[in-house]
Amino acid sequence: MYSDKVIDHFTNPRNVGEIEDASGVGEVGNMKCGDIMKMYLKIDDATNMIEDVTFKTFGCGAAIATSSMSTEMIKGKTISEALELTNRAIADALDGLPPVKMHCSVLAEEALKAALLDYQKKSGKNLGLNEDDFEDWDEA
Amino acid sequence: MRKVYLDHAATTPVRQEVLDAMMHVFKEVYGNPSSIHQFGRPARKLMEEAREKVAKAINADPKEIVFTGSGTEADNIAIVGGARANKKKGNHLITTVVEHHAVLDAFKALEKEGFEVTYLPVDAEGRISVEDFKNALRDDTVLVSIMHGNNEVGTIMPIEEIGATCRERKILFHTDAVQTVGKIPVDVKAINCDFLALSGHKIYGPKGIGVLYMRRGVRTQPLYFGGGQERKLRPGTENVANIVGLSVAIELAVAEMAEESARLSVLRDKLIDGILNNIEETRLNGPREGRLPHNVNVSIEYIEGEALLLSCDMKGFAASSGSACTSGSLDPSHVLMAMGLTHTTAHGSLRLSLGKSTSEEDIDYVIEQLKPIADRLRAMSPVWEKFQKGLPIT
């Protein structure tokens, strides 16, 4: 059902944890649907570089794996590059997800954007993110 | 790594005695039981001997035993066929919200045909109230289906009283006994049922074989057509090897039931206590008393069931979960939700079902392994974090 990469990221998730003085924190999902992802970003204001990223996830194997993979994919990247990350790219990087688990990759993309939205609010920078585009967010 | 199979409620391995009996059929008795020649006659003989064994195991008459392709099929013939055959007498049916989907989906199909269905609620332990049942009865009630033992949380339903009431009021009563045959006594006369479904692969028999007990004189309709087999109720060439395998399995299961159930009950309680005492914020789903001897269902709060299952699998033990993520839907188990569990609790459920191969060492191993699994998943759970900080969980 799951690829070896999904199992690897589930078994050895990368970048688990919190960042105490995070530049942006985003949380998406809810208990009803059974997946909650929270992402923490440490961003260098001068270079717009994502210096550190961590996550915490309540969810299935795919939810944990997509969280882990997405943090790997944006660490060391610029905000602009991170904004281009799609759920499809996350799923592809994991060698695919079962169709019923694709929503986990969507959640991972949304968690990242929720954290960037939080950074946008805190930093005053305009990243082009609009709160109205993400109705289901539970902000951290 | 130790390998521990704790998913016996899903299916059981075929036991050697069953396999031997089936191999004999495959190798030596391959005739069609409907054929009257020298190859068909021994197959018919074996099948009728099997029917007698099955009947004896549930205190029925061999003529009341119909072999089907599965427990699901037996449920469907009883419910859909029974309701259709008696439609002139009334349009109202009763079942419970915690039935297996083999039953629930049959009732949903009947609703589309115009039948009215009352779905009885359950209490926090997954048990219906006999009073609720009696209050739901109407003059036009023609069929009631209430499971004997719940497949997810192991709750044993008070079906004897319900059966007696149905008999008194001449209402058809079906019970899905797939989880109870071979685990607790099943006597169709004591239950007062008109139909009863059971399945081979839950009792160390083969998959693809079920039984419908149908009380003599009761009417139902077939769902398939094309032959005269099984009194035209389940046409199609009989699966003699599976039938024989099932009959050996049920005979052995009933013969060993008292001793094995007592053994499993002790292990079950040890597993329940071990989990609840070793891991904080856990709860037992289903009752302490009146529980199937092989069923443990716990919720390990603030972690998700599928992640839990995957972790258990990596440590060598197989279980199941009522988490939505294992079913591909958003909603967790309908049984757990009907019992009033929150989404958080239902998502973190784990069913461990014991069987013949389960040893005390297995139970010790699972108890020992579960704690670090829970700790690891909780360490990355934002919900656990919220709980620890006393924040609201939505």
Short mmCIF file of C-alpha atoms in Angstrom, two decimals:
data_model
loop_
_atom_site.label_atom_id
_atom_site.label_comp_id
_atom_site.label_asym_id
_atom_site.label_seq_id
_atom_site.Cartn_x
_atom_site.Cartn_y
_atom_site.Cartn_z
CA MET A 1 0.00 0.00 0.00
CA TYR A 2 2.71 2.48 0.97
CA SER A 3 5.99 3.01 -0.88
CA ASP A 4 9.29 2.30 0.85
CA LYS A 5 9.89 6.05 1.07
CA VAL A 6 6.59 6.63 2.89
CA ILE A 7 7.47 3.88 5.34
CA ASP A 8 10.96 5.33 5.75
CA HIS A 9 9.64 8.82 6.54
CA PHE A 10 6.99 7.37 8.83
CA THR A 11 9.55 5.27 10.69
CA ASN A 12 12.28 7.92 10.77
CA PRO A 13 10.49 11.23 10.42
CA ARG A 14 12.79 14.16 9.74
CA ASN A 15 12.54 17.49 11.55
CA VAL A 16 10.04 16.52 14.23
CA GLY A 17 9.53 19.03 17.00
CA GLU A 18 8.90 22.66 17.80
CA ILE A 19 10.85 25.88 17.20
CA GLU A 20 10.41 28.08 20.23
CA ASP A 21 11.06 31.41 18.54
CA ALA A 22 9.53 30.42 15.23
CA SER A 23 9.06 33.10 12.57
CA GLY A 24 5.82 31.46 11.51
CA VAL A 25 3.63 28.67 12.82
CA GLY A 26 0.75 27.07 10.94
CA GLU A 27 -1.72 24.41 11.94
CA VAL A 28 -4.27 22.80 9.64
CA GLY A 29 -6.78 19.97 9.83
CA ASN A 30 -9.19 19.00 12.58
CA MET A 31 -10.02 16.07 14.81
CA LYS A 32 -13.10 15.20 12.81
CA CYS A 33 -11.12 14.31 9.72
CA GLY A 34 -8.42 12.70 11.83
CA ASP A 35 -5.37 14.65 10.66
CA ILE A 36 -3.77 17.69 12.27
CA MET A 37 -0.49 19.11 11.05
CA LYS A 38 1.48 21.88 12.69
CA MET A 39 4.51 23.42 11.01
CA TYR A 40 7.13 25.75 12.47
CA LEU A 41 9.41 27.95 10.31
CA LYS A 42 12.57 29.86 11.18
CA ILE A 43 13.14 32.42 8.45
CA ASP A 44 16.08 34.76 7.91
CA ASP A 45 14.41 38.15 7.40
CA ALA A 46 17.29 39.49 5.37
CA THR A 47 17.65 36.65 2.89
CA ASN A 48 14.10 35.25 3.01
CA MET A 49 15.74 31.87 3.52
CA ILE A 50 14.00 29.12 5.48
CA GLU A 51 16.75 28.27 7.94
CA ASP A 52 14.87 25.68 9.91
CA VAL A 53 11.55 23.90 9.72
CA THR A 54 9.93 21.40 12.07
CA PHE A 55 6.55 19.74 12.34
CA LYS A 56 4.19 17.93 14.64
CA THR A 57 1.48 15.74 13.17
CA PHE A 58 -1.48 13.78 14.46
CA GLY A 59 -2.43 11.45 11.65
CA CYS A 60 -1.88 8.31 9.69
CA GLY A 61 1.35 7.02 8.19
CA ALA A 62 0.88 9.11 5.07
CA ALA A 63 0.19 12.25 7.09
CA ILE A 64 3.41 11.83 9.06
CA ALA A 65 5.41 10.97 5.94
CA THR A 66 4.12 13.93 3.92
CA SER A 67 4.85 16.27 6.82
CA SER A 68 8.36 14.92 7.08
CA MET A 69 9.03 15.04 3.34
CA SER A 70 7.68 18.57 2.95
CA THR A 71 10.04 19.85 5.66
CA GLU A 72 12.96 18.24 3.84
CA MET A 73 11.88 19.83 0.58
CA ILE A 74 11.78 23.40 1.87
CA LYS A 75 14.62 23.48 4.37
CA GLY A 76 17.29 25.85 3.06
CA LYS A 77 14.99 27.15 0.33
CA THR A 78 13.71 30.70 -0.09
CA ILE A 79 10.15 31.69 0.71
CA SER A 80 9.43 32.02 -3.01
CA GLU A 81 10.66 28.49 -3.64
CA ALA A 82 8.65 27.16 -0.70
CA LEU A 83 5.51 28.82 -2.03
CA GLU A 84 5.91 26.86 -5.23
CA LEU A 85 5.81 23.51 -3.43
CA THR A 86 2.71 21.57 -4.42
CA ASN A 87 1.05 18.60 -2.82
CA ARG A 88 1.71 16.64 -6.01
CA ALA A 89 5.44 17.31 -5.68
CA ILE A 90 5.39 16.08 -2.09
CA ALA A 91 3.53 12.91 -3.09
CA ASP A 92 5.88 12.33 -6.03
CA ALA A 93 8.91 12.76 -3.77
CA LEU A 94 7.51 9.92 -1.66
CA ASP A 95 7.18 7.75 -4.77
CA GLY A 96 3.43 8.28 -4.73
CA LEU A 97 0.58 7.88 -2.27
CA PRO A 98 -2.52 5.70 -2.42
CA PRO A 99 -5.42 7.76 -3.89
CA VAL A 100 -7.28 7.80 -0.56
CA LYS A 101 -4.19 9.32 1.08
CA MET A 102 -3.62 12.18 -1.35
CA HIS A 103 -5.45 14.52 1.03
CA CYS A 104 -2.48 14.11 3.40
CA SER A 105 -0.20 15.75 0.84
CA VAL A 106 -2.73 18.56 0.44
CA LEU A 107 -2.64 19.05 4.20
CA ALA A 108 1.16 19.19 4.18
CA GLU A 109 1.11 21.90 1.50
CA GLU A 110 -1.52 23.82 3.45
CA ALA A 111 0.40 23.53 6.73
CA LEU A 112 3.42 25.11 5.07
CA LYS A 113 1.33 27.91 3.61
CA ALA A 114 -0.40 28.45 6.94
CA ALA A 115 3.01 28.90 8.56
CA LEU A 116 4.04 31.31 5.82
CA LEU A 117 0.81 33.24 6.23
CA ASP A 118 1.61 33.56 9.92
CA TYR A 119 5.06 34.85 8.97
CA GLN A 120 3.47 37.30 6.55
CA LYS A 121 1.34 38.68 9.37
CA LYS A 122 4.19 38.87 11.85
CA SER A 123 6.80 40.29 9.48
CA GLY A 124 4.58 42.68 7.59
CA LYS A 125 5.97 41.36 4.32
CA ASN A 126 3.53 40.73 1.50
CA LEU A 127 4.02 37.14 0.37
CA GLY A 128 0.85 37.21 -1.70
CA LEU A 129 -0.97 34.90 0.68
CA ASN A 130 -4.60 35.59 1.39
CA GLU A 131 -6.27 34.27 4.53
CA ASP A 132 -9.59 33.93 2.75
CA ASP A 133 -8.07 31.32 0.44
CA PHE A 134 -7.71 28.89 3.34
CA GLU A 135 -11.00 28.59 5.12
CA ASP A 136 -10.29 25.50 7.20
CA TRP A 137 -7.19 26.74 8.92
CA ASP A 138 -6.88 26.71 12.63
CA GLU A 139 -4.20 29.25 13.29
CA ALA A 140 -1.59 28.51 15.87
CA MET B 1 11.59 -10.24 15.68
CA ARG B 2 8.66 -11.91 17.39
CA LYS B 3 5.60 -12.32 15.19
CA VAL B 4 2.25 -12.04 16.93
CA TYR B 5 -1.06 -12.30 15.12
CA LEU B 6 -3.75 -10.42 17.05
CA ASP B 7 -6.36 -9.98 14.34
CA HIS B 8 -8.37 -13.16 14.79
CA ALA B 9 -11.65 -11.23 14.61
CA ALA B 10 -10.73 -10.39 11.01
CA THR B 11 -9.77 -13.92 10.08
CA THR B 12 -8.11 -17.01 11.48
CA PRO B 13 -5.56 -19.41 10.03
CA VAL B 14 -6.90 -22.72 8.76
CA ARG B 15 -6.15 -25.44 11.28
CA GLN B 16 -4.44 -28.63 10.23
CA GLU B 17 -7.42 -30.92 10.83
CA VAL B 18 -9.52 -28.70 8.57
CA LEU B 19 -6.86 -28.64 5.90
CA ASP B 20 -6.52 -32.43 6.01
CA ALA B 21 -10.26 -32.89 5.56
CA MET B 22 -10.31 -30.41 2.68
CA MET B 23 -7.34 -32.01 0.97
CA HIS B 24 -9.15 -35.33 1.04
CA VAL B 25 -12.05 -33.70 -0.81
CA PHE B 26 -9.81 -31.95 -3.33
CA LYS B 27 -7.85 -35.11 -4.05
CA GLU B 28 -10.38 -37.89 -3.73
CA VAL B 29 -13.94 -36.58 -3.77
CA TYR B 30 -14.09 -34.18 -6.67
CA GLY B 31 -17.50 -35.20 -8.04
CA ASN B 32 -20.36 -32.74 -8.24
CA PRO B 33 -22.64 -33.43 -5.28
CA SER B 34 -25.65 -33.01 -7.56
CA SER B 35 -24.46 -35.84 -9.83
CA ILE B 36 -26.02 -39.20 -9.10
CA HIS B 37 -23.10 -41.28 -10.37
CA GLN B 38 -20.37 -42.95 -8.31
CA PHE B 39 -18.25 -39.79 -8.30
CA GLY B 40 -21.02 -37.47 -7.21
CA ARG B 41 -22.52 -39.65 -4.49
CA PRO B 42 -19.53 -39.56 -2.10
CA ALA B 43 -19.43 -35.76 -2.41
CA ARG B 44 -23.12 -35.57 -1.53
CA LYS B 45 -22.52 -37.90 1.40
CA LEU B 46 -19.67 -35.78 2.76
CA MET B 47 -21.73 -32.64 2.35
CA GLU B 48 -24.70 -34.05 4.22
CA GLU B 49 -22.44 -35.31 7.00
CA ALA B 50 -21.03 -31.78 7.18
CA ARG B 51 -24.55 -30.39 7.41
CA GLU B 52 -25.24 -32.67 10.34
CA LYS B 53 -22.10 -31.51 12.14
CA VAL B 54 -22.95 -27.85 11.64
CA ALA B 55 -26.52 -28.41 12.78
CA LYS B 56 -25.35 -30.22 15.90
CA ALA B 57 -22.96 -27.40 16.77
CA ILE B 58 -25.79 -24.86 17.01
CA ASN B 59 -28.57 -27.22 18.14
CA ALA B 60 -30.41 -27.13 14.83
CA ASP B 61 -31.83 -29.72 12.49
CA PRO B 62 -29.70 -30.52 9.41
CA LYS B 63 -32.63 -29.51 7.21
CA GLU B 64 -32.35 -26.03 8.67
CA ILE B 65 -28.76 -25.52 7.47
CA VAL B 66 -28.08 -23.67 4.20
CA PHE B 67 -24.50 -23.41 2.99
CA THR B 68 -23.61 -20.02 1.55
CA GLY B 69 -20.50 -18.34 0.15
CA SER B 70 -19.90 -16.22 3.25
CA GLY B 71 -21.38 -14.84 6.44
CA THR B 72 -22.28 -11.73 4.49
CA GLU B 73 -24.29 -13.74 2.02
CA ALA B 74 -26.09 -15.54 4.85
CA ASP B 75 -26.95 -12.16 6.42
CA ASN B 76 -28.26 -10.90 3.09
CA ILE B 77 -30.46 -13.92 2.35
CA ALA B 78 -31.93 -13.69 5.85
CA ILE B 79 -32.54 -9.94 5.85
CA VAL B 80 -33.25 -9.00 2.25
CA GLY B 81 -34.89 -12.30 1.36
CA GLY B 82 -36.79 -12.45 4.65
CA ALA B 83 -38.13 -8.91 4.35
CA ARG B 84 -39.14 -9.31 0.71
CA ALA B 85 -40.87 -12.65 1.33
CA ASN B 86 -42.93 -11.16 4.14
CA LYS B 87 -43.64 -7.72 2.72
CA LYS B 88 -47.37 -8.38 2.60
CA LYS B 89 -47.39 -8.75 6.39
CA GLY B 90 -45.68 -5.43 7.08
CA ASN B 91 -43.18 -2.84 6.04
CA HIS B 92 -41.22 -2.16 9.23
CA LEU B 93 -37.82 -3.58 10.14
CA ILE B 94 -35.55 -3.18 13.17
CA THR B 95 -31.81 -3.44 13.53
CA THR B 96 -29.04 -1.64 15.45
CA VAL B 97 -26.60 1.12 14.57
CA VAL B 98 -23.59 -1.07 15.39
CA GLU B 99 -24.18 -3.98 13.03
CA HIS B 100 -21.55 -5.19 10.60
CA HIS B 101 -21.89 -3.59 7.18
CA ALA B 102 -23.12 -6.94 5.83
CA VAL B 103 -26.27 -6.22 7.83
CA LEU B 104 -26.41 -2.42 7.72
CA ASP B 105 -25.99 -2.24 3.97
CA ALA B 106 -28.69 -4.86 3.48
CA PHE B 107 -31.10 -2.66 5.44
CA LYS B 108 -30.03 0.42 3.46
CA ALA B 109 -30.89 -1.49 0.28
CA LEU B 110 -34.29 -2.41 1.70
CA GLU B 111 -34.98 1.23 2.58
CA LYS B 112 -34.56 2.02 -1.11
CA GLU B 113 -37.24 -0.58 -1.81
CA GLY B 114 -39.65 1.28 0.49
CA PHE B 115 -39.16 -0.54 3.79
CA GLU B 116 -38.99 1.54 6.96
CA VAL B 117 -36.08 0.69 9.26
CA THR B 118 -35.58 1.57 12.92
CA TYR B 119 -31.92 1.64 13.89
CA LEU B 120 -31.63 1.05 17.64
CA PRO B 121 -29.02 3.13 19.46
CA VAL B 122 -26.48 1.65 21.88
CA ASP B 123 -25.14 2.71 25.24
CA ALA B 124 -21.54 3.66 26.02
CA GLU B 125 -20.59 -0.03 26.08
CA GLY B 126 -22.14 -0.75 22.70
CA ARG B 127 -25.20 -2.58 24.03
CA ILE B 128 -28.79 -2.02 22.97
CA SER B 129 -31.58 -1.71 25.51
CA VAL B 130 -34.29 -4.36 25.43
CA GLU B 131 -36.73 -1.65 26.45
CA ASP B 132 -35.73 0.45 23.43
CA PHE B 133 -36.25 -2.60 21.27
CA LYS B 134 -39.71 -3.26 22.68
CA ASN B 135 -40.67 0.38 22.25
CA ALA B 136 -39.59 0.25 18.61
CA LEU B 137 -41.87 -2.68 17.79
CA ARG B 138 -44.89 -1.84 15.65
CA ASP B 139 -47.87 -3.77 14.38
CA ASP B 140 -46.27 -3.83 10.94
CA THR B 141 -42.81 -4.96 12.13
CA VAL B 142 -41.89 -8.06 10.14
CA LEU B 143 -38.17 -8.61 10.72
CA VAL B 144 -35.58 -7.83 13.38
CA SER B 145 -31.83 -8.33 13.02
CA ILE B 146 -29.56 -7.88 16.01
CA MET B 147 -26.01 -9.17 16.15
CA HIS B 148 -25.00 -11.66 18.81
CA GLY B 149 -21.55 -10.23 19.51
CA ASN B 150 -20.03 -7.06 18.15
CA ASN B 151 -17.04 -7.54 15.88
CA GLU B 152 -15.28 -4.32 16.92
CA VAL B 153 -15.80 -3.92 20.65
CA GLY B 154 -16.84 -7.44 21.63
CA THR B 155 -20.13 -6.49 23.28
CA ILE B 156 -22.52 -9.41 23.68
CA MET B 157 -26.11 -8.38 22.95
CA PRO B 158 -29.15 -9.53 25.00
CA ILE B 159 -30.58 -11.48 22.09
CA GLU B 160 -32.34 -14.28 23.98
CA GLU B 161 -34.94 -11.88 25.36
CA ILE B 162 -35.30 -10.20 22.00
CA GLY B 163 -35.74 -13.55 20.28
CA ALA B 164 -38.42 -14.57 22.76
CA THR B 165 -40.33 -11.34 22.16
CA CYS B 166 -40.10 -11.75 18.40
CA ARG B 167 -41.31 -15.35 18.62
CA GLU B 168 -44.23 -14.28 20.77
CA ARG B 169 -45.24 -11.60 18.26
CA LYS B 170 -44.52 -13.76 15.19
CA ILE B 171 -41.82 -11.41 13.95
CA LEU B 172 -38.83 -12.87 12.10
CA PHE B 173 -35.63 -12.64 14.12
CA HIS B 174 -32.18 -12.88 12.56
CA THR B 175 -28.88 -12.72 14.39
CA ASP B 176 -25.41 -12.31 12.95
CA ALA B 177 -23.38 -14.77 15.00
CA VAL B 178 -20.20 -14.59 12.94
CA GLN B 179 -18.16 -13.43 15.94
CA THR B 180 -19.74 -15.67 18.55
CA VAL B 181 -19.88 -19.20 17.15
CA GLY B 182 -17.07 -21.16 18.72
CA LYS B 183 -16.44 -18.42 21.31
CA ILE B 184 -19.59 -18.52 23.44
CA PRO B 185 -22.51 -20.96 23.40
CA VAL B 186 -24.78 -20.52 20.38
CA ASP B 187 -28.02 -22.44 20.57
CA VAL B 188 -30.63 -21.46 18.00
CA LYS B 189 -33.44 -22.80 20.16
CA ALA B 190 -32.34 -20.88 23.24
CA ILE B 191 -31.91 -17.73 21.16
CA ASN B 192 -35.34 -18.21 19.56
CA CYS B 193 -34.00 -17.03 16.24
CA ASP B 194 -35.47 -17.73 12.82
CA PHE B 195 -32.22 -16.98 10.99
CA LEU B 196 -28.60 -17.06 12.09
CA ALA B 197 -25.46 -16.37 10.09
CA LEU B 198 -21.99 -17.76 10.71
CA SER B 199 -18.75 -17.88 8.78
CA GLY B 200 -16.01 -20.47 8.32
CA HIS B 201 -12.90 -18.34 8.36
CA LYS B 202 -13.53 -16.89 11.83
CA ILE B 203 -13.25 -20.34 13.40
CA TYR B 204 -10.08 -21.66 11.74
CA GLY B 205 -12.00 -22.87 8.71
CA PRO B 206 -11.60 -21.76 5.11
CA LYS B 207 -12.61 -18.40 3.66
CA GLY B 208 -15.50 -18.32 1.21
CA ILE B 209 -17.94 -20.42 3.17
CA GLY B 210 -20.80 -19.38 5.42
CA VAL B 211 -23.92 -20.86 6.90
CA LEU B 212 -27.45 -19.62 7.13
CA TYR B 213 -29.52 -21.31 9.79
CA MET B 214 -33.15 -21.03 8.76
CA ARG B 215 -35.78 -22.33 11.13
CA ARG B 216 -38.13 -24.86 9.59
CA GLY B 217 -41.30 -23.22 8.26
CA VAL B 218 -39.75 -19.78 7.87
CA ARG B 219 -39.99 -18.06 4.51
CA THR B 220 -37.32 -16.13 2.67
CA GLN B 221 -36.43 -15.46 -0.94
CA PRO B 222 -33.25 -16.30 -2.81
CA LEU B 223 -30.98 -13.53 -4.00
CA TYR B 224 -29.51 -15.60 -6.83
CA PHE B 225 -31.14 -17.88 -9.36
CA GLY B 226 -30.01 -20.71 -11.55
CA GLY B 227 -30.12 -24.03 -9.77
CA GLY B 228 -31.85 -26.14 -7.17
CA GLN B 229 -28.97 -26.39 -4.74
CA GLU B 230 -29.48 -25.60 -1.06
CA ARG B 231 -33.25 -25.72 -1.48
CA LYS B 232 -32.98 -23.12 -4.24
CA LEU B 233 -31.94 -20.54 -1.64
CA ARG B 234 -28.30 -20.53 -2.64
CA PRO B 235 -28.03 -21.96 -6.13
CA GLY B 236 -24.66 -22.82 -7.60
CA THR B 237 -22.51 -25.93 -7.30
CA GLU B 238 -21.70 -26.45 -3.65
CA ASN B 239 -18.13 -25.84 -2.53
CA VAL B 240 -17.75 -29.29 -0.98
CA ALA B 241 -14.18 -28.84 0.23
CA ASN B 242 -15.07 -25.61 2.01
CA ILE B 243 -18.25 -27.10 3.41
CA VAL B 244 -16.38 -30.07 4.80
CA GLY B 245 -13.64 -27.77 6.12
CA LEU B 246 -16.20 -25.58 7.86
CA SER B 247 -17.89 -28.57 9.44
CA VAL B 248 -14.61 -29.84 10.90
CA ALA B 249 -13.75 -26.35 12.10
CA ILE B 250 -17.08 -25.78 13.84
CA GLU B 251 -17.08 -29.23 15.41
CA LEU B 252 -13.62 -28.66 16.89
CA ALA B 253 -14.37 -25.06 17.90
CA VAL B 254 -17.46 -26.06 19.84
CA ALA B 255 -15.73 -29.07 21.43
CA GLU B 256 -12.82 -26.90 22.61
CA MET B 257 -14.86 -23.78 23.35
CA ALA B 258 -15.17 -23.93 27.12
CA GLU B 259 -11.48 -24.49 27.74
CA GLU B 260 -10.23 -22.14 25.02
CA SER B 261 -12.58 -19.30 25.91
CA ALA B 262 -11.57 -19.52 29.54
CA ARG B 263 -7.90 -19.39 28.53
CA LEU B 264 -8.47 -16.43 26.19
CA SER B 265 -10.51 -14.53 28.77
CA VAL B 266 -7.56 -14.58 31.16
CA LEU B 267 -5.18 -13.37 28.44
CA ARG B 268 -7.70 -10.76 27.30
CA ASP B 269 -7.99 -9.31 30.79
CA LYS B 270 -4.23 -9.33 31.23
CA LEU B 271 -3.84 -7.44 27.96
CA ILE B 272 -6.51 -4.90 28.86
CA ASP B 273 -5.03 -4.27 32.30
CA GLY B 274 -1.50 -4.17 30.92
CA ILE B 275 -2.35 -1.48 28.39
CA LEU B 276 -4.50 0.61 30.71
CA ASN B 277 -1.96 0.45 33.54
CA ASN B 278 1.17 0.97 31.44
CA ILE B 279 0.10 3.78 29.16
CA GLU B 280 -1.50 6.93 30.48
CA GLU B 281 -4.65 8.34 28.84
CA THR B 282 -5.98 5.06 27.53
CA ARG B 283 -9.48 3.65 27.79
CA LEU B 284 -11.23 0.39 27.17
CA ASN B 285 -13.89 0.45 24.47
CA GLY B 286 -16.75 -1.93 25.15
CA PRO B 287 -17.68 -3.61 28.41
CA ARG B 288 -15.56 -5.35 31.02
CA GLU B 289 -18.31 -7.88 31.64
CA GLY B 290 -20.36 -9.42 28.85
CA ARG B 291 -17.47 -9.19 26.44
CA LEU B 292 -16.33 -11.73 23.86
CA PRO B 293 -13.38 -13.70 25.25
CA HIS B 294 -11.06 -12.88 22.38
CA ASN B 295 -11.73 -9.14 22.01
CA VAL B 296 -9.68 -6.21 23.30
CA ASN B 297 -10.48 -2.72 22.03
CA VAL B 298 -8.67 0.23 23.54
CA SER B 299 -8.17 3.85 22.61
CA ILE B 300 -4.73 5.31 23.09
CA GLU B 301 -5.67 8.94 23.19
CA TYR B 302 -4.09 11.70 21.12
CA ILE B 303 -2.54 9.43 18.52
CA GLU B 304 -4.09 8.11 15.35
CA GLY B 305 -5.02 4.48 14.82
CA GLU B 306 -3.43 3.80 11.46
CA ALA B 307 -0.09 5.21 12.58
CA LEU B 308 -0.47 3.00 15.63
CA LEU B 309 -1.17 -0.05 13.47
CA LEU B 310 1.80 0.59 11.23
CA SER B 311 4.03 0.92 14.27
CA CYS B 312 2.67 -2.31 15.75
CA ASP B 313 3.29 -4.07 12.45
CA MET B 314 6.88 -2.90 12.49
CA LYS B 315 7.26 -4.48 15.91
CA GLY B 316 5.83 -7.73 14.58
CA PHE B 317 2.26 -7.72 15.82
CA ALA B 318 -0.84 -7.45 13.69
CA ALA B 319 -3.98 -5.73 14.91
CA SER B 320 -6.73 -3.54 13.47
CA SER B 321 -8.21 -0.12 14.14
CA GLY B 322 -11.49 1.74 13.91
CA SER B 323 -9.59 4.75 12.67
CA ALA B 324 -10.97 6.44 9.56
CA CYS B 325 -7.57 6.27 7.93
CA THR B 326 -7.65 2.50 7.70
CA SER B 327 -10.97 2.62 5.84
CA GLY B 328 -10.18 5.51 3.52
CA SER B 329 -13.12 7.54 4.78
CA LEU B 330 -13.11 10.60 7.00
CA ASP B 331 -15.30 9.12 9.70
CA PRO B 332 -13.93 6.65 12.21
CA SER B 333 -15.76 3.43 13.07
CA HIS B 334 -19.55 3.78 13.13
CA VAL B 335 -19.57 1.49 16.16
CA LEU B 336 -17.26 3.67 18.24
CA MET B 337 -19.06 6.85 17.23
CA ALA B 338 -22.44 5.28 18.09
CA MET B 339 -21.05 4.52 21.57
CA GLY B 340 -20.52 8.24 22.04
CA LEU B 341 -16.74 8.36 21.67
CA THR B 342 -15.22 11.65 20.57
CA HIS B 343 -13.39 11.76 17.26
CA THR B 344 -10.10 11.97 19.16
CA THR B 345 -10.81 8.79 21.07
CA ALA B 346 -12.27 6.89 18.13
CA HIS B 347 -9.35 7.79 15.85
CA GLY B 348 -6.93 6.33 18.40
CA SER B 349 -8.64 2.96 18.72
CA LEU B 350 -6.85 -0.35 18.48
CA ARG B 351 -8.52 -3.76 18.28
CA LEU B 352 -6.44 -6.73 19.38
CA SER B 353 -8.27 -10.02 18.86
CA LEU B 354 -6.82 -13.15 20.37
CA GLY B 355 -6.90 -16.73 19.17
CA LYS B 356 -5.54 -20.23 19.43
CA SER B 357 -1.97 -19.18 18.73
CA THR B 358 -1.96 -16.43 21.36
CA SER B 359 0.32 -17.14 24.30
CA GLU B 360 0.99 -15.32 27.54
CA GLU B 361 4.43 -14.40 26.17
CA ASP B 362 2.70 -12.74 23.21
CA ILE B 363 0.59 -10.66 25.56
CA ASP B 364 3.66 -9.65 27.59
CA TYR B 365 5.46 -8.70 24.39
CA VAL B 366 2.59 -6.53 23.12
CA ILE B 367 2.19 -4.75 26.45
CA GLU B 368 5.93 -4.07 26.51
CA GLN B 369 6.05 -2.81 22.92
CA LEU B 370 2.96 -0.60 22.97
CA LYS B 371 4.27 1.91 25.49
CA PRO B 372 7.29 3.07 23.42
CA ILE B 373 5.09 3.12 20.30
CA ALA B 374 2.60 5.39 22.04
CA ASP B 375 5.41 7.57 23.41
CA ARG B 376 6.97 7.98 19.96
CA LEU B 377 3.73 8.92 18.23
CA ARG B 378 2.68 11.22 21.03
CA ALA B 379 6.02 13.01 20.88
CA MET B 380 5.12 14.14 17.37
CA SER B 381 1.40 14.72 18.04
CA PRO B 382 0.23 18.34 18.30
CA VAL B 383 -2.92 17.02 19.97
CA TRP B 384 -0.93 15.40 22.76
CA GLU B 385 0.91 18.69 23.13
CA LYS B 386 -2.39 20.54 23.49
CA PHE B 387 -3.62 18.01 26.03
CA GLN B 388 -0.48 18.41 28.11
CA LYS B 389 -0.74 22.18 28.02
CA GLY B 390 -4.42 22.05 28.95
CA LEU B 391 -5.46 23.64 25.67
CA PRO B 392 -8.83 22.88 24.01
CA ILE B 393 -8.78 20.11 21.40
CA THR B 394 -11.03 20.59 18.41
#
